[in-house]
Amino acid sequence: MTKAILIKNGHIIDPSQNIDQAGSLLLKNGKVAWLGGNDEKPPATDYEILDARGCIVCPGFIDMHCHLRQPGYEEKETIASGSRAAARSGFTTICCMPNTNPHLDNRAAIDYVKSVAAKEGAIRVLPIGCISIGSASKELVEMGEMAEAGAVAFSDDGEPVADSRLLRQAMEYSLAFGLPIIEHCEDKALSAGGYMNEGIIATRLGLCGIPAAAEENIVARDIAVAEFTGARLHIAHASTAGSVELIRQAKKKGINITAEATPHHLTLTEERVMGYDTNAKVNPPLRTQNDIEALIEGLKDGTIDIIATDHAPHTDNDKLCEFALAPFGISGFETALGSLMSLVHANKIDIKLLIAKLTSAPAYILGDRYGRLGTLEVGASADVTIFNPDTEWIVDTSQFASKGRNNPLNGEKLKGKVMATIYNGNIVYKEESFPAGGN
């Protein structure tokens, strides 16, 4: 049986319960057993102590959008390596996208991911199933079987559902299972041949651009279909000011829509591509400062519901080529918190809002079929993240737990670091410098 853990002297922030206080937290038998102030004594028991002095103690982070590459692309990432990288970053639940090889487009594929995750995963891994077979926008998957097997949502991520009639069918079928349709919004006719954001930087570099309209066209179409069907629509990696406004207006109309933004779209602009840095090549592309400001405002007013990493690892050889030939994607788990804390330190967002977007908000979208996630409520799963908001560190991608080293922040200083991650009452990651207080 796992030994009980008492986390003391921390600053507990739990948006699900509106808790923001100094205090202690007792974890026992894989559950949150007690939460109280520093002047209160926990129930008598034998426990290990973690001294969280100077740290934030919050529910374990939840990532609704990542790529673990298994099966088929294990040279890029595996469920084991990806979940270890996520644990180092404070995530206790991650949802993996289905564009693997073969695709996660049937019950057996969902069963496979769940089986490997149970044996080799460091944290909770929830599979997302395809909308169409092979993500080819030709034939709908057996959504009922996949939902029964444990798919938490449906998406052809990496590809939009090109056939609007098929999208309508998928949305209508999804109503029976209460699961969201997650859309990668990209008008392929407009983005064809593009490698980065369309604008002055692309012109200066001589690279074909991807216009904002390529994203916004599909966002608008998907909103229209969602309004027509009443289905749950989730917009993946929104990146433009226009998309934010479309989502905002859809919410005002009462359409059942949620949306996410990534750490890189919230903090990095197209200027990162200067020097033809393939590690800054991502889809949707890094946009402008105006787009960043719109996304931040969307976080603050509730238009953007959650933050998700879109962790997309690649091998070194994948990215060591000319810009046009490099694949899209950033290995984003291990810099997620540090880069997002730059927004807090710059007073652009509040730390409680940031934690909500990483915990209670994605838990609300996922629902309670996977347990009580995103909360430190007594009786909930003992998933906890402890981080020091002021610890400075240098990004060294050679030390990543992820197989993917493709991150444009390599060598940069970030402020804010995960000290320990606890999943289901077990310490799955602990920084060497983080003190344990004994028994």
JSON list of C-alpha atoms in Angstrom, two decimals, residues 258-391:
[
{"chain": "A", "resi": 258, "resn": "THR", "atom": "CA", "xyz": [-15.04, 25.30, -25.97]},
{"chain": "A", "resi": 259, "resn": "ALA", "atom": "CA", "xyz": [-11.54, 26.22, -27.11]},
{"chain": "A", "resi": 260, "resn": "GLU", "atom": "CA", "xyz": [-7.88, 25.89, -26.23]},
{"chain": "A", "resi": 261, "resn": "ALA", "atom": "CA", "xyz": [-4.68, 27.83, -26.77]},
{"chain": "A", "resi": 262, "resn": "THR", "atom": "CA", "xyz": [-1.14, 26.50, -26.50]},
{"chain": "A", "resi": 263, "resn": "PRO", "atom": "CA", "xyz": [1.79, 27.86, -24.48]},
{"chain": "A", "resi": 264, "resn": "HIS", "atom": "CA", "xyz": [3.69, 28.65, -27.68]},
{"chain": "A", "resi": 265, "resn": "HIS", "atom": "CA", "xyz": [0.83, 30.55, -29.29]},
{"chain": "A", "resi": 266, "resn": "LEU", "atom": "CA", "xyz": [0.40, 32.51, -26.06]},
{"chain": "A", "resi": 267, "resn": "THR", "atom": "CA", "xyz": [4.06, 33.50, -25.75]},
{"chain": "A", "resi": 268, "resn": "LEU", "atom": "CA", "xyz": [5.92, 33.28, -29.08]},
{"chain": "A", "resi": 269, "resn": "THR", "atom": "CA", "xyz": [5.51, 35.27, -32.30]},
{"chain": "A", "resi": 270, "resn": "GLU", "atom": "CA", "xyz": [6.40, 34.58, -35.91]},
{"chain": "A", "resi": 271, "resn": "GLU", "atom": "CA", "xyz": [9.73, 36.33, -35.32]},
{"chain": "A", "resi": 272, "resn": "ARG", "atom": "CA", "xyz": [10.97, 33.07, -33.79]},
{"chain": "A", "resi": 273, "resn": "VAL", "atom": "CA", "xyz": [11.25, 31.72, -37.31]},
{"chain": "A", "resi": 274, "resn": "MET", "atom": "CA", "xyz": [13.96, 34.27, -38.13]},
{"chain": "A", "resi": 275, "resn": "GLY", "atom": "CA", "xyz": [17.11, 32.33, -38.90]},
{"chain": "A", "resi": 276, "resn": "TYR", "atom": "CA", "xyz": [14.93, 29.56, -40.35]},
{"chain": "A", "resi": 277, "resn": "ASP", "atom": "CA", "xyz": [14.65, 27.81, -36.98]},
{"chain": "A", "resi": 278, "resn": "THR", "atom": "CA", "xyz": [12.76, 24.61, -37.81]},
{"chain": "A", "resi": 279, "resn": "ASN", "atom": "CA", "xyz": [12.01, 24.12, -34.11]},
{"chain": "A", "resi": 280, "resn": "ALA", "atom": "CA", "xyz": [9.67, 27.11, -34.39]},
{"chain": "A", "resi": 281, "resn": "LYS", "atom": "CA", "xyz": [7.78, 25.53, -37.30]},
{"chain": "A", "resi": 282, "resn": "VAL", "atom": "CA", "xyz": [4.38, 24.54, -35.96]},
{"chain": "A", "resi": 283, "resn": "ASN", "atom": "CA", "xyz": [0.83, 24.17, -37.28]},
{"chain": "A", "resi": 284, "resn": "PRO", "atom": "CA", "xyz": [-1.02, 26.45, -36.83]},
{"chain": "A", "resi": 285, "resn": "PRO", "atom": "CA", "xyz": [1.99, 28.73, -37.20]},
{"chain": "A", "resi": 286, "resn": "LEU", "atom": "CA", "xyz": [3.24, 31.20, -34.64]},
{"chain": "A", "resi": 287, "resn": "ARG", "atom": "CA", "xyz": [1.36, 34.42, -35.30]},
{"chain": "A", "resi": 288, "resn": "THR", "atom": "CA", "xyz": [1.72, 38.10, -34.35]},
{"chain": "A", "resi": 289, "resn": "GLN", "atom": "CA", "xyz": [1.81, 40.01, -31.08]},
{"chain": "A", "resi": 290, "resn": "ASN", "atom": "CA", "xyz": [-1.72, 41.21, -31.83]},
{"chain": "A", "resi": 291, "resn": "ASP", "atom": "CA", "xyz": [-2.87, 37.60, -31.99]},
{"chain": "A", "resi": 292, "resn": "ILE", "atom": "CA", "xyz": [-1.13, 36.82, -28.69]},
{"chain": "A", "resi": 293, "resn": "GLU", "atom": "CA", "xyz": [-2.89, 39.74, -27.01]},
{"chain": "A", "resi": 294, "resn": "ALA", "atom": "CA", "xyz": [-6.24, 38.53, -28.36]},
{"chain": "A", "resi": 295, "resn": "LEU", "atom": "CA", "xyz": [-5.61, 35.01, -27.05]},
{"chain": "A", "resi": 296, "resn": "ILE", "atom": "CA", "xyz": [-4.66, 36.35, -23.62]},
{"chain": "A", "resi": 297, "resn": "GLU", "atom": "CA", "xyz": [-7.81, 38.47, -23.51]},
{"chain": "A", "resi": 298, "resn": "GLY", "atom": "CA", "xyz": [-9.72, 35.33, -24.52]},
{"chain": "A", "resi": 299, "resn": "LEU", "atom": "CA", "xyz": [-8.24, 33.48, -21.55]},
{"chain": "A", "resi": 300, "resn": "LYS", "atom": "CA", "xyz": [-9.27, 36.27, -19.23]},
{"chain": "A", "resi": 301, "resn": "ASP", "atom": "CA", "xyz": [-12.86, 36.66, -20.43]},
{"chain": "A", "resi": 302, "resn": "GLY", "atom": "CA", "xyz": [-13.52, 32.92, -20.75]},
{"chain": "A", "resi": 303, "resn": "THR", "atom": "CA", "xyz": [-13.55, 32.70, -24.54]},
{"chain": "A", "resi": 304, "resn": "ILE", "atom": "CA", "xyz": [-10.52, 30.42, -24.41]},
{"chain": "A", "resi": 305, "resn": "ASP", "atom": "CA", "xyz": [-11.43, 27.73, -21.89]},
{"chain": "A", "resi": 306, "resn": "ILE", "atom": "CA", "xyz": [-8.18, 25.84, -21.41]},
{"chain": "A", "resi": 307, "resn": "ILE", "atom": "CA", "xyz": [-4.47, 25.71, -22.16]},
{"chain": "A", "resi": 308, "resn": "ALA", "atom": "CA", "xyz": [-3.21, 22.56, -23.90]},
{"chain": "A", "resi": 309, "resn": "THR", "atom": "CA", "xyz": [0.36, 21.85, -25.01]},
{"chain": "A", "resi": 310, "resn": "ASP", "atom": "CA", "xyz": [-0.09, 20.24, -28.45]},
{"chain": "A", "resi": 311, "resn": "HIS", "atom": "CA", "xyz": [3.15, 18.45, -27.52]},
{"chain": "A", "resi": 312, "resn": "ALA", "atom": "CA", "xyz": [4.46, 17.25, -30.90]},
{"chain": "A", "resi": 313, "resn": "PRO", "atom": "CA", "xyz": [7.86, 15.53, -30.61]},
{"chain": "A", "resi": 314, "resn": "HIS", "atom": "CA", "xyz": [10.11, 14.76, -33.58]},
{"chain": "A", "resi": 315, "resn": "THR", "atom": "CA", "xyz": [13.56, 13.26, -33.95]},
{"chain": "A", "resi": 316, "resn": "ASP", "atom": "CA", "xyz": [16.61, 15.47, -34.39]},
{"chain": "A", "resi": 317, "resn": "ASN", "atom": "CA", "xyz": [16.94, 14.28, -37.99]},
{"chain": "A", "resi": 318, "resn": "ASP", "atom": "CA", "xyz": [13.33, 15.25, -38.71]},
{"chain": "A", "resi": 319, "resn": "LYS", "atom": "CA", "xyz": [14.13, 18.88, -37.95]},
{"chain": "A", "resi": 320, "resn": "LEU", "atom": "CA", "xyz": [17.73, 19.01, -39.22]},
{"chain": "A", "resi": 321, "resn": "CYS", "atom": "CA", "xyz": [16.82, 19.98, -42.77]},
{"chain": "A", "resi": 322, "resn": "GLU", "atom": "CA", "xyz": [15.78, 23.02, -44.75]},
{"chain": "A", "resi": 323, "resn": "PHE", "atom": "CA", "xyz": [12.76, 24.80, -43.35]},
{"chain": "A", "resi": 324, "resn": "ALA", "atom": "CA", "xyz": [10.32, 23.78, -46.07]},
{"chain": "A", "resi": 325, "resn": "LEU", "atom": "CA", "xyz": [11.04, 20.08, -45.55]},
{"chain": "A", "resi": 326, "resn": "ALA", "atom": "CA", "xyz": [10.86, 20.04, -41.76]},
{"chain": "A", "resi": 327, "resn": "PRO", "atom": "CA", "xyz": [7.70, 18.65, -40.11]},
{"chain": "A", "resi": 328, "resn": "PHE", "atom": "CA", "xyz": [5.45, 20.91, -38.06]},
{"chain": "A", "resi": 329, "resn": "GLY", "atom": "CA", "xyz": [5.57, 20.59, -34.28]},
{"chain": "A", "resi": 330, "resn": "ILE", "atom": "CA", "xyz": [7.09, 21.65, -30.97]},
{"chain": "A", "resi": 331, "resn": "SER", "atom": "CA", "xyz": [8.02, 19.30, -28.13]},
{"chain": "A", "resi": 332, "resn": "GLY", "atom": "CA", "xyz": [6.15, 21.32, -25.56]},
{"chain": "A", "resi": 333, "resn": "PHE", "atom": "CA", "xyz": [5.62, 19.39, -22.31]},
{"chain": "A", "resi": 334, "resn": "GLU", "atom": "CA", "xyz": [8.77, 20.37, -20.48]},
{"chain": "A", "resi": 335, "resn": "THR", "atom": "CA", "xyz": [8.68, 24.11, -21.08]},
{"chain": "A", "resi": 336, "resn": "ALA", "atom": "CA", "xyz": [4.91, 24.54, -20.68]},
{"chain": "A", "resi": 337, "resn": "LEU", "atom": "CA", "xyz": [4.82, 25.87, -17.13]},
{"chain": "A", "resi": 338, "resn": "GLY", "atom": "CA", "xyz": [7.97, 27.96, -17.42]},
{"chain": "A", "resi": 339, "resn": "SER", "atom": "CA", "xyz": [6.81, 29.71, -20.57]},
{"chain": "A", "resi": 340, "resn": "LEU", "atom": "CA", "xyz": [3.29, 30.28, -19.23]},
{"chain": "A", "resi": 341, "resn": "MET", "atom": "CA", "xyz": [4.65, 31.73, -16.00]},
{"chain": "A", "resi": 342, "resn": "SER", "atom": "CA", "xyz": [6.19, 34.51, -18.10]},
{"chain": "A", "resi": 343, "resn": "LEU", "atom": "CA", "xyz": [2.63, 35.78, -18.56]},
{"chain": "A", "resi": 344, "resn": "VAL", "atom": "CA", "xyz": [2.10, 35.75, -14.80]},
{"chain": "A", "resi": 345, "resn": "HIS", "atom": "CA", "xyz": [5.39, 37.48, -14.04]},
{"chain": "A", "resi": 346, "resn": "ALA", "atom": "CA", "xyz": [4.53, 40.14, -16.65]},
{"chain": "A", "resi": 347, "resn": "ASN", "atom": "CA", "xyz": [1.14, 40.66, -14.93]},
{"chain": "A", "resi": 348, "resn": "LYS", "atom": "CA", "xyz": [-0.73, 39.67, -18.08]},
{"chain": "A", "resi": 349, "resn": "ILE", "atom": "CA", "xyz": [-2.71, 36.93, -16.34]},
{"chain": "A", "resi": 350, "resn": "ASP", "atom": "CA", "xyz": [-3.31, 35.96, -12.72]},
{"chain": "A", "resi": 351, "resn": "ILE", "atom": "CA", "xyz": [-1.71, 32.77, -11.38]},
{"chain": "A", "resi": 352, "resn": "LYS", "atom": "CA", "xyz": [-5.10, 31.49, -10.22]},
{"chain": "A", "resi": 353, "resn": "LEU", "atom": "CA", "xyz": [-6.46, 31.88, -13.74]},
{"chain": "A", "resi": 354, "resn": "LEU", "atom": "CA", "xyz": [-3.46, 30.02, -15.16]},
{"chain": "A", "resi": 355, "resn": "ILE", "atom": "CA", "xyz": [-3.97, 27.14, -12.75]},
{"chain": "A", "resi": 356, "resn": "ALA", "atom": "CA", "xyz": [-7.69, 27.01, -13.56]},
{"chain": "A", "resi": 357, "resn": "LYS", "atom": "CA", "xyz": [-6.95, 26.74, -17.29]},
{"chain": "A", "resi": 358, "resn": "LEU", "atom": "CA", "xyz": [-4.66, 23.77, -16.56]},
{"chain": "A", "resi": 359, "resn": "THR", "atom": "CA", "xyz": [-6.83, 21.98, -13.98]},
{"chain": "A", "resi": 360, "resn": "SER", "atom": "CA", "xyz": [-10.51, 22.58, -13.25]},
{"chain": "A", "resi": 361, "resn": "ALA", "atom": "CA", "xyz": [-11.40, 23.86, -16.73]},
{"chain": "A", "resi": 362, "resn": "PRO", "atom": "CA", "xyz": [-10.13, 20.83, -18.71]},
{"chain": "A", "resi": 363, "resn": "ALA", "atom": "CA", "xyz": [-11.57, 18.54, -15.99]},
{"chain": "A", "resi": 364, "resn": "TYR", "atom": "CA", "xyz": [-14.97, 20.14, -16.60]},
{"chain": "A", "resi": 365, "resn": "ILE", "atom": "CA", "xyz": [-14.73, 19.45, -20.34]},
{"chain": "A", "resi": 366, "resn": "LEU", "atom": "CA", "xyz": [-13.68, 15.83, -19.77]},
{"chain": "A", "resi": 367, "resn": "GLY", "atom": "CA", "xyz": [-16.41, 15.22, -17.21]},
{"chain": "A", "resi": 368, "resn": "ASP", "atom": "CA", "xyz": [-16.34, 12.84, -14.26]},
{"chain": "A", "resi": 369, "resn": "ARG", "atom": "CA", "xyz": [-16.36, 9.51, -16.09]},
{"chain": "A", "resi": 370, "resn": "TYR", "atom": "CA", "xyz": [-12.61, 9.27, -15.48]},
{"chain": "A", "resi": 371, "resn": "GLY", "atom": "CA", "xyz": [-12.80, 10.12, -11.78]},
{"chain": "A", "resi": 372, "resn": "ARG", "atom": "CA", "xyz": [-12.77, 13.44, -9.94]},
{"chain": "A", "resi": 373, "resn": "LEU", "atom": "CA", "xyz": [-9.95, 15.26, -11.69]},
{"chain": "A", "resi": 374, "resn": "GLY", "atom": "CA", "xyz": [-8.66, 18.81, -11.50]},
{"chain": "A", "resi": 375, "resn": "THR", "atom": "CA", "xyz": [-9.54, 19.26, -7.84]},
{"chain": "A", "resi": 376, "resn": "LEU", "atom": "CA", "xyz": [-8.11, 18.81, -4.34]},
{"chain": "A", "resi": 377, "resn": "GLU", "atom": "CA", "xyz": [-11.52, 18.06, -2.91]},
{"chain": "A", "resi": 378, "resn": "VAL", "atom": "CA", "xyz": [-11.48, 15.38, -0.21]},
{"chain": "A", "resi": 379, "resn": "GLY", "atom": "CA", "xyz": [-12.10, 12.02, -1.83]},
{"chain": "A", "resi": 380, "resn": "ALA", "atom": "CA", "xyz": [-10.78, 13.07, -5.24]},
{"chain": "A", "resi": 381, "resn": "SER", "atom": "CA", "xyz": [-7.87, 11.33, -6.94]},
{"chain": "A", "resi": 382, "resn": "ALA", "atom": "CA", "xyz": [-4.59, 12.31, -5.27]},
{"chain": "A", "resi": 383, "resn": "ASP", "atom": "CA", "xyz": [-3.19, 14.10, -8.32]},
{"chain": "A", "resi": 384, "resn": "VAL", "atom": "CA", "xyz": [-1.09, 17.06, -7.19]},
{"chain": "A", "resi": 385, "resn": "THR", "atom": "CA", "xyz": [1.42, 19.44, -8.74]},
{"chain": "A", "resi": 386, "resn": "ILE", "atom": "CA", "xyz": [3.91, 21.37, -6.64]},
{"chain": "A", "resi": 387, "resn": "PHE", "atom": "CA", "xyz": [5.81, 24.17, -8.34]},
{"chain": "A", "resi": 388, "resn": "ASN", "atom": "CA", "xyz": [7.99, 27.10, -7.38]},
{"chain": "A", "resi": 389, "resn": "PRO", "atom": "CA", "xyz": [6.86, 30.16, -9.33]},
{"chain": "A", "resi": 390, "resn": "ASP", "atom": "CA", "xyz": [10.18, 31.96, -8.84]},
{"chain": "A", "resi": 391, "resn": "THR", "atom": "CA", "xyz": [12.75, 29.25, -9.58]}
]
